[in-house]
Coordinates of C-alpha atoms (C1' of nucleotides) in Angstrom, one line a residue:
Chain E
M1 CA 0.0 0.0 0.0
K2 CA 2.8 2.4 1.0
S3 CA 6.2 2.4 -0.7
Y4 CA 9.2 4.6 -1.0
R5 CA 10.6 5.6 -4.4
S6 CA 13.8 7.4 -5.1
F7 CA 14.7 9.6 -8.1
K8 CA 18.1 11.1 -9.1
A9 CA 18.4 14.8 -9.8
G10 CA 17.0 15.4 -13.3
D11 CA 14.8 12.4 -13.4
V12 CA 11.2 13.0 -14.6
I13 CA 8.9 11.7 -11.9
L14 CA 5.7 12.2 -14.0
W15 CA 5.0 13.4 -17.5
R16 CA 2.1 15.7 -18.4
G17 CA -1.0 13.6 -19.4
E18 CA 0.4 10.4 -17.9
P19 CA -2.2 8.4 -16.0
L20 CA -1.7 8.9 -12.3
E21 CA -1.0 5.5 -10.7
F22 CA -0.1 6.9 -7.2
V23 CA -0.3 9.9 -5.0
A24 CA 2.8 10.7 -2.9
S25 CA 4.3 12.8 -0.2
M26 CA 7.7 14.4 -0.6
V27 CA 10.1 12.9 1.9
Q28 CA 13.3 14.6 0.9
G29 CA 14.7 16.7 -1.9
V30 CA 13.1 19.2 -4.2
A31 CA 10.9 18.6 -7.3
S32 CA 9.4 21.0 -9.7
L33 CA 6.2 21.2 -11.7
S34 CA 6.7 22.7 -15.2
K35 CA 4.9 23.5 -18.4
T36 CA 6.5 23.8 -21.8
L37 CA 5.6 25.7 -25.0
E38 CA 5.8 24.3 -28.5
D39 CA 9.3 25.7 -29.1
G40 CA 10.8 24.5 -25.8
R41 CA 10.4 27.6 -23.6
T42 CA 9.5 26.3 -20.1
Q43 CA 8.0 27.8 -17.0
M44 CA 8.0 26.2 -13.6
V45 CA 4.6 26.4 -12.1
G46 CA 5.4 25.1 -8.7
L47 CA 8.0 23.7 -6.3
L48 CA 7.7 20.7 -4.2
L49 CA 9.6 20.7 -0.9
P50 CA 9.6 18.0 1.8
S51 CA 6.1 17.3 3.2
D52 CA 4.4 18.6 0.1
F53 CA 1.8 16.5 -1.6
I54 CA 1.7 15.2 -5.1
G55 CA -1.7 14.1 -6.4
R56 CA -5.1 15.5 -7.5
P57 CA -8.1 14.1 -5.7
G58 CA -10.6 12.9 -8.4
R59 CA -8.2 13.5 -11.3
K60 CA -6.6 10.8 -13.3
Q61 CA -3.9 12.8 -14.9
I62 CA -1.8 16.0 -14.4
E63 CA -1.4 19.0 -16.6
F64 CA 2.3 19.5 -16.1
D65 CA 5.6 17.6 -15.8
V66 CA 7.0 16.7 -12.4
T67 CA 10.8 16.6 -12.4
A68 CA 13.3 15.9 -9.6
T69 CA 15.4 19.0 -9.1
S70 CA 17.7 17.4 -6.6
D71 CA 17.7 13.7 -5.5
V72 CA 14.2 13.0 -4.3
T73 CA 12.5 10.4 -2.1
L74 CA 8.8 10.0 -2.3
C75 CA 6.4 8.1 0.0
C76 CA 3.8 6.7 -2.5
F77 CA 0.3 5.3 -2.1
D78 CA -1.7 3.6 -4.8
R79 CA -4.2 6.0 -6.2
V80 CA -7.3 3.8 -6.1
P81 CA -7.2 2.8 -2.4
F82 CA -6.1 6.3 -1.5
E83 CA -9.2 7.8 -3.2
R84 CA -11.4 5.3 -1.3
L85 CA -9.8 6.6 1.9
V86 CA -10.6 10.2 0.9
D87 CA -14.2 9.4 0.1
E88 CA -14.7 7.7 3.4
T89 CA -12.9 10.2 5.6
P90 CA -14.3 13.7 5.4
H91 CA -11.4 14.9 7.5
V92 CA -8.8 13.8 4.9
A93 CA -10.9 15.4 2.1
Q94 CA -11.0 18.6 4.0
R95 CA -7.2 18.6 4.4
L96 CA -6.8 18.0 0.7
M97 CA -9.0 21.0 0.0
E98 CA -6.8 23.1 2.3
L99 CA -3.7 22.0 0.4
A100 CA -5.4 22.8 -3.0
L101 CA -6.3 26.3 -1.7
D102 CA -2.8 26.9 -0.4
E103 CA -1.4 25.9 -3.8
L104 CA -3.9 28.3 -5.5
D105 CA -2.8 31.1 -3.2
A106 CA 0.9 30.4 -4.0
A107 CA 0.1 30.2 -7.8
R108 CA -1.6 33.6 -7.6
D109 CA 1.3 35.2 -5.7
W110 CA 3.6 33.8 -8.5
M111 CA 1.3 35.3 -11.2
L112 CA 1.9 38.7 -9.7
L113 CA 5.6 38.1 -9.6
L114 CA 5.7 36.8 -13.2
G115 CA 3.5 39.5 -14.6
R116 CA 4.6 42.6 -12.8
K117 CA 7.9 42.3 -10.9
T118 CA 11.3 43.4 -12.1
A119 CA 14.2 40.9 -12.3
R120 CA 15.6 42.3 -9.0
E121 CA 12.2 42.0 -7.3
K122 CA 11.8 38.4 -8.6
I123 CA 15.2 37.4 -7.2
A124 CA 14.5 39.1 -3.8
T125 CA 11.1 37.4 -3.5
F126 CA 12.6 34.0 -4.4
I127 CA 15.4 34.4 -1.8
E128 CA 13.0 35.6 0.8
M129 CA 10.7 32.6 0.1
L130 CA 13.6 30.1 0.4
A131 CA 14.8 31.7 3.6
R132 CA 11.4 31.4 5.1
R133 CA 10.3 28.1 3.7
G134 CA 13.4 26.0 3.2
R135 CA 15.3 26.8 6.4
S136 CA 18.4 24.6 6.8
N137 CA 17.7 21.7 9.1
T138 CA 20.5 22.3 11.6
S139 CA 19.1 25.4 13.1
N140 CA 16.0 27.5 12.9
L141 CA 17.9 30.7 13.8
T142 CA 20.7 31.0 11.3
A143 CA 19.8 32.7 8.1
Q144 CA 21.9 30.1 6.3
S145 CA 19.8 28.5 3.6
E146 CA 20.1 26.0 0.7
L147 CA 19.7 27.1 -2.9
P148 CA 18.4 23.8 -4.2
M149 CA 18.5 24.5 -7.9
T150 CA 20.8 25.6 -10.7
R151 CA 20.7 29.2 -12.1
D152 CA 18.9 27.8 -15.1
Q153 CA 16.2 26.2 -13.1
I154 CA 15.8 29.4 -11.0
A155 CA 15.4 31.3 -14.3
N156 CA 12.7 28.9 -15.4
Y157 CA 10.9 29.4 -12.1
L158 CA 11.1 33.2 -12.2
G159 CA 10.5 33.8 -15.9
L160 CA 14.0 35.1 -16.5
T161 CA 17.2 33.9 -18.2
L162 CA 20.1 32.3 -16.3
E163 CA 22.4 35.3 -17.1
T164 CA 19.9 37.7 -15.5
V165 CA 19.6 35.4 -12.4
S166 CA 23.4 35.4 -12.0
R167 CA 23.7 39.2 -12.4
Q168 CA 20.9 39.9 -9.9
F169 CA 22.3 37.5 -7.3
N170 CA 25.7 39.2 -7.6
A171 CA 24.2 42.6 -7.4
L172 CA 22.4 41.7 -4.1
K173 CA 25.7 40.3 -2.9
K174 CA 27.7 43.4 -3.8
E175 CA 25.1 45.5 -1.9
G176 CA 25.7 43.3 1.2
I177 CA 22.0 42.1 1.3
I178 CA 23.0 38.4 0.9
D179 CA 26.2 36.4 0.9
F180 CA 27.2 33.1 -0.7
K181 CA 29.0 30.5 1.3
N182 CA 29.2 28.6 -2.0
R183 CA 27.0 28.3 -5.1
H184 CA 24.3 26.5 -3.3
Q185 CA 24.4 27.9 0.2
F186 CA 23.5 31.5 0.9
E187 CA 22.9 33.7 3.9
V188 CA 20.6 36.7 4.3
K189 CA 22.6 39.6 5.7
D190 CA 20.0 42.3 5.7
I191 CA 16.5 41.0 5.9
I192 CA 15.0 44.6 5.9
A193 CA 16.7 45.5 2.7
L194 CA 15.7 42.2 1.2
N195 CA 12.0 42.7 2.0
E196 CA 12.1 46.2 0.6
A197 CA 13.6 44.7 -2.6
T198 CA 10.7 42.4 -3.1
G199 CA 8.2 45.1 -4.1
D200 CA 5.5 43.7 -1.9
D201 CA 3.5 45.6 0.7
A202 CA 5.6 45.9 3.8
D203 CA 2.9 44.1 5.8
G204 CA 2.3 41.4 3.3
G205 CA 4.1 38.7 5.1
V206 CA 2.9 39.6 8.5
L207 CA -0.7 39.5 7.8
S208 CA -0.7 36.1 6.0
Chain O
M1 CA -30.6 32.4 2.8
K2 CA -30.3 33.2 -0.9
S3 CA -30.2 36.7 -2.2
Y4 CA -29.2 38.6 -5.3
R5 CA -26.7 41.5 -5.3
S6 CA -25.9 43.9 -8.1
F7 CA -22.7 45.8 -8.7
K8 CA -21.9 48.5 -11.2
A9 CA -18.8 48.3 -13.4
G10 CA -15.8 49.4 -11.3
D11 CA -17.4 48.5 -7.9
V12 CA -15.2 46.6 -5.6
I13 CA -17.1 43.4 -4.6
L14 CA -14.6 42.3 -2.0
W15 CA -11.3 43.7 -0.6
R16 CA -8.3 41.6 0.1
G17 CA -8.3 40.5 3.8
E18 CA -12.0 41.4 4.3
P19 CA -13.9 38.8 6.2
L20 CA -16.0 36.6 3.8
E21 CA -19.7 37.0 4.8
F22 CA -21.0 35.1 1.9
V23 CA -20.2 32.8 -1.0
A24 CA -21.7 33.5 -4.4
S25 CA -22.3 32.3 -7.9
M26 CA -21.9 34.7 -10.8
V27 CA -25.2 35.2 -12.5
Q28 CA -24.2 37.8 -15.1
G29 CA -21.3 40.1 -16.0
V30 CA -17.6 39.8 -15.5
A31 CA -15.6 40.2 -12.4
S32 CA -11.8 40.1 -11.8
L33 CA -9.5 38.9 -9.1
S34 CA -6.5 41.1 -8.7
K35 CA -3.3 41.7 -6.6
T36 CA -1.4 44.9 -6.2
L37 CA 2.2 45.8 -5.4
E38 CA 3.3 48.5 -3.0
D39 CA 3.6 51.1 -5.8
G40 CA 0.3 50.3 -7.5
R41 CA 1.3 47.9 -10.2
T42 CA -1.5 45.4 -10.5
Q43 CA -1.9 41.9 -11.9
M44 CA -5.3 40.2 -12.4
V45 CA -5.0 36.6 -11.1
G46 CA -8.4 35.4 -12.4
L47 CA -11.5 36.2 -14.3
L48 CA -15.0 35.3 -13.1
L49 CA -17.6 34.7 -15.8
P50 CA -21.3 33.7 -15.4
S51 CA -21.7 30.4 -13.4
D52 CA -18.2 30.8 -11.7
F53 CA -18.1 30.5 -8.0
I54 CA -16.8 33.0 -5.4
G55 CA -15.8 31.6 -2.1
R56 CA -13.1 29.5 -0.4
P57 CA -14.4 26.5 1.6
G58 CA -13.0 26.7 5.1
R59 CA -11.3 30.1 4.6
K60 CA -12.6 33.2 6.2
Q61 CA -10.9 35.7 4.0
I62 CA -9.4 36.1 0.5
E63 CA -6.0 37.1 -0.6
F64 CA -7.0 39.3 -3.5
D65 CA -9.5 42.0 -4.5
V66 CA -12.6 41.1 -6.4
T67 CA -13.8 43.9 -8.7
A68 CA -16.8 44.2 -11.1
T69 CA -15.4 44.6 -14.5
S70 CA -18.8 45.1 -16.1
D71 CA -22.1 45.4 -14.3
V72 CA -22.5 42.2 -12.2
T73 CA -25.2 40.2 -10.6
L74 CA -24.3 37.7 -7.9
C75 CA -26.5 35.0 -6.3
C76 CA -25.2 35.1 -2.7
F77 CA -25.5 32.6 0.2
D78 CA -24.6 33.3 3.8
R79 CA -21.2 31.7 4.5
V80 CA -22.0 29.9 7.7
P81 CA -25.1 27.9 6.6
F82 CA -23.3 27.2 3.3
E83 CA -20.3 25.7 5.1
R84 CA -22.7 23.5 7.1
L85 CA -24.2 22.3 3.9
V86 CA -20.7 21.5 2.5
D87 CA -19.8 19.6 5.7
E88 CA -23.0 17.5 5.5
T89 CA -23.0 16.8 1.7
P90 CA -19.9 15.0 0.4
H91 CA -21.1 15.5 -3.1
V92 CA -21.0 19.3 -2.7
A93 CA -17.6 19.2 -1.1
Q94 CA -16.4 17.1 -4.0
R95 CA -17.7 19.6 -6.5
L96 CA -15.9 22.4 -4.7
M97 CA -12.7 20.5 -4.9
E98 CA -13.2 20.1 -8.6
L99 CA -13.7 23.8 -8.9
A100 CA -10.5 24.5 -6.9
L101 CA -8.5 22.2 -9.1
D102 CA -9.9 23.8 -12.3
E103 CA -8.9 27.2 -10.9
L104 CA -5.4 25.8 -10.1
D105 CA -5.0 24.5 -13.7
A106 CA -6.1 27.8 -15.1
A107 CA -3.7 29.7 -12.8
R108 CA -0.8 27.5 -13.9
D109 CA -1.6 28.0 -17.6
W110 CA -1.6 31.7 -16.9
M111 CA 1.8 31.4 -15.2
L112 CA 3.2 30.0 -18.4
L113 CA 1.6 32.9 -20.3
L114 CA 2.9 35.5 -17.9
G115 CA 6.4 34.1 -17.6
R116 CA 7.2 33.0 -21.1
K117 CA 4.9 34.2 -23.8
T118 CA 5.5 37.2 -26.0
A119 CA 2.9 40.1 -26.2
R120 CA 1.5 38.6 -29.5
E121 CA 1.2 35.2 -28.0
K122 CA -0.5 36.6 -24.9
I123 CA -3.1 38.5 -26.9
A124 CA -3.8 35.5 -29.2
T125 CA -4.2 33.2 -26.1
F126 CA -6.6 35.7 -24.5
I127 CA -8.7 36.0 -27.6
E128 CA -8.8 32.3 -28.1
M129 CA -9.9 31.8 -24.5
L130 CA -12.7 34.4 -24.9
A131 CA -13.8 32.9 -28.1
R132 CA -14.0 29.5 -26.5
R133 CA -15.3 30.4 -23.0
G134 CA -17.4 33.5 -23.4
R135 CA -19.3 32.7 -26.6
S136 CA -22.0 35.3 -27.2
N137 CA -25.4 34.0 -26.0
T138 CA -27.3 34.4 -29.3
S139 CA -25.6 31.5 -31.1
N140 CA -23.0 28.9 -30.4
L141 CA -21.8 29.0 -34.0
T142 CA -20.9 32.5 -34.8
A143 CA -17.3 33.5 -33.8
Q144 CA -18.7 36.8 -32.7
S145 CA -17.6 37.4 -29.1
E146 CA -17.7 40.0 -26.4
L147 CA -14.6 41.7 -25.2
P148 CA -15.8 42.4 -21.7
M149 CA -13.0 44.7 -20.5
T150 CA -11.1 47.8 -21.3
R151 CA -7.6 47.8 -22.9
D152 CA -6.2 48.7 -19.5
Q153 CA -7.9 45.8 -17.8
I154 CA -6.7 43.4 -20.5
A155 CA -3.2 44.8 -20.0
N156 CA -3.4 44.0 -16.2
Y157 CA -4.6 40.5 -17.0
L158 CA -1.8 39.8 -19.4
G159 CA 1.1 41.5 -17.7
L160 CA 1.4 44.2 -20.5
T161 CA 0.6 47.9 -20.9
L162 CA -2.5 49.2 -22.6
E163 CA -0.5 50.5 -25.5
T164 CA 1.0 47.1 -26.3
V165 CA -2.5 45.6 -26.0
S166 CA -3.8 48.1 -28.5
R167 CA -0.9 47.6 -30.9
Q168 CA -1.2 43.8 -30.9
F169 CA -5.0 43.8 -31.4
N170 CA -4.5 46.0 -34.4
A171 CA -1.6 43.9 -35.7
L172 CA -3.9 40.7 -35.6
K173 CA -6.6 42.7 -37.3
K174 CA -4.3 43.9 -40.0
E175 CA -3.3 40.3 -40.7
G176 CA -7.0 39.3 -41.0
I177 CA -6.9 37.0 -38.1
I178 CA -9.6 38.8 -36.1
D179 CA -11.9 41.7 -36.9
F180 CA -13.6 44.3 -34.7
K181 CA -17.3 45.1 -35.1
N182 CA -16.7 47.8 -32.5
R183 CA -14.3 48.2 -29.5
H184 CA -16.0 45.5 -27.5
Q185 CA -17.2 43.0 -30.1
F186 CA -14.8 41.0 -32.1
E187 CA -14.9 38.1 -34.5
V188 CA -12.3 35.4 -35.1
K189 CA -11.7 35.2 -38.9
D190 CA -8.9 32.7 -39.0
I191 CA -8.9 30.2 -36.1
I192 CA -6.0 28.2 -37.4
A193 CA -3.7 31.3 -37.6
L194 CA -5.0 32.3 -34.1
N195 CA -4.1 29.0 -32.6
E196 CA -0.6 29.1 -34.2
A197 CA -0.1 32.5 -32.7
T198 CA -0.7 31.3 -29.1
G199 CA 2.6 29.5 -29.0
D200 CA 0.9 26.5 -27.4
D201 CA 1.3 22.9 -28.5
A202 CA -1.0 22.3 -31.5
D203 CA -2.8 19.5 -29.6
G204 CA -3.0 21.4 -26.3
G205 CA -6.6 22.3 -26.5
V206 CA -7.7 19.0 -27.9
L207 CA -6.2 16.8 -25.2
S208 CA -7.5 18.8 -22.3
Chain V
dC1 C1' 45.3 14.5 -10.8
dA2 C1' 44.4 15.5 -15.5
dA3 C1' 40.9 16.0 -18.7
dC4 C1' 36.4 16.7 -19.4
dA5 C1' 31.7 18.2 -18.7
dA6 C1' 28.5 21.0 -16.5
dC7 C1' 27.6 25.2 -14.4
dT8 C1' 28.4 30.2 -13.6
dT9 C1' 30.1 34.7 -14.4
dT10 C1' 31.0 38.7 -17.1
dG11 C1' 31.0 41.7 -21.1
dA12 C1' 29.0 43.6 -25.5
dT13 C1' 25.1 44.2 -28.2
dT14 C1' 20.3 43.9 -29.5
dC15 C1' 15.4 44.2 -29.2
dA16 C1' 10.6 43.7 -27.4
dG17 C1' 7.9 46.1 -24.9
dA18 C1' 7.7 50.2 -21.6
dT19 C1' 7.4 54.9 -21.4
dC20 C1' 6.3 59.5 -22.9
dA21 C1' 3.5 62.4 -25.7
dA22 C1' 0.0 63.8 -28.9
dC23 C1' -4.0 63.0 -31.0
dT24 C1' -8.7 60.7 -32.2
dA25 C1' -13.0 58.4 -31.2
dA26 C1' -16.6 57.1 -28.4
dA27 C1' -19.5 57.6 -24.4
dT28 C1' -21.9 60.5 -20.9
dG29 C1' -24.1 64.4 -19.2
dC30 C1' -26.4 68.7 -19.6
Chain L
dG1 C1' -26.5 68.3 -30.1
dC2 C1' -22.6 70.3 -27.9
dA3 C1' -19.2 70.0 -24.2
dT4 C1' -16.7 67.2 -21.3
dT5 C1' -14.7 63.1 -20.0
dT6 C1' -13.0 58.6 -20.7
dA7 C1' -11.1 55.1 -23.7
dG8 C1' -8.3 54.0 -27.5
dT9 C1' -4.8 54.7 -31.1
dT10 C1' -0.5 55.9 -33.0
dG11 C1' 4.3 57.6 -33.1
dA12 C1' 9.0 58.5 -31.0
dT13 C1' 12.2 57.3 -27.8
dC14 C1' 14.1 54.7 -24.0
dT15 C1' 15.5 50.8 -21.3
dG16 C1' 15.6 46.3 -18.8
dA17 C1' 16.3 42.1 -19.8
dA18 C1' 17.4 38.9 -23.7
dT19 C1' 20.7 37.3 -26.6
dC20 C1' 25.3 36.4 -28.2
dA21 C1' 29.9 35.4 -26.9
dA22 C1' 33.9 34.3 -24.1
dA23 C1' 36.1 33.1 -19.9
dG24 C1' 36.3 31.3 -15.5
dT25 C1' 34.7 27.7 -11.8
dT26 C1' 33.4 23.7 -9.9
dG27 C1' 32.6 19.0 -10.0
dT28 C1' 33.3 14.2 -12.0
dT29 C1' 35.6 10.3 -14.0
dG30 C1' 38.8 7.4 -15.5

DNA sequence: CAACAACTTTGATTCAGATCAACTAAATGC
DNA sequence: GCATTTAGTTGATCTGAATCAAAGTTGTTG
């Protein structure tokens, strides 16, 4: 009923349109949801971090590709018995609705970012999100965080090119707002300036 | 329990963060969901057409403004008894989940548009969507459709400026792909060319 | 550890779409 | 039906980010 599956960085976990045989919970690693245009331009439409859920109650297929961004472990459940469980347990159905609404809110925040934010604002928002959501597991207090993707993947998430991502990271570093321990570990040095750089309402994060 | 409410074009139906007193179904008109940055840049994150649902099962507030784009009539239900109905009727809860997943799919398609499509592709996608979704009520066969928003609102929906919207509409008109009866009535003259101009996979619409 | 591949940075140049600025057409009110 | 306002078009110019083009780094593998 329950099984673990592993994927290497770069592996495709699910293709768009493929029948969904299982639902899953992210155990470790980072995966991305992405959509592609005819000519190959791609846009990530979601990130899956540990504890996130993969699956669509009542749907037999998905409208995007799911790809392992880093090495990934999933905890999988067969779809059919899982759906039976959902039908029989209102509490679980309710929880899934909450998750769907959270994803919807996240998608809409990202629409604002993609449609209206400058490259600098996009990068600042992305860093701020990682610093908040993907806190490194050793301590909750250090601002040291993982950057779990390549510049190219970040570009596809933010609707930019990898060159622009690189330039904006280095601009924020030069200004002393962030610092890099190495290419995939960063630290927020000035959270106030970072928040200002996102373009969001000052109280946006506090209220939500 | 059930009541009708009317709004004039431009009226704000709900503000972000406002407690949700009611849920509603769109009876007529068009409303938009939008988000705003500190400095006033705004991005529409959804459109509500007749028969669409306003409300968030289990949530007491919304994360965006809802504004009447044209004159709007809503059929409203008090939130508390509605939630009781949802809790007691699995079938209704299931239907709401379906609606949420549809919105999520729509949001993700729009993320691809906002992040990766050119101005021309955005306009073509928008027209194609209206021609498909908002077919004029007199006949299902004519390609005559309503354009239920101003150039400025369209720009906020597509992540463009009104000038660019105007230029791209006129470019498509000059190419004979669409034609305008007046500013708010258009007709698709060449559906093949329009589809090509969207940048989507040729089979995208057929499979979904 | 050398050689190779993958990723990142940096610089020069270009271009799509934004911005600025008139001007025109359509609604709305008196 | 004329005046005023609001919405839309069109042109000129500017600019942020894309594209093109090397180098420089880091990581991997025999």
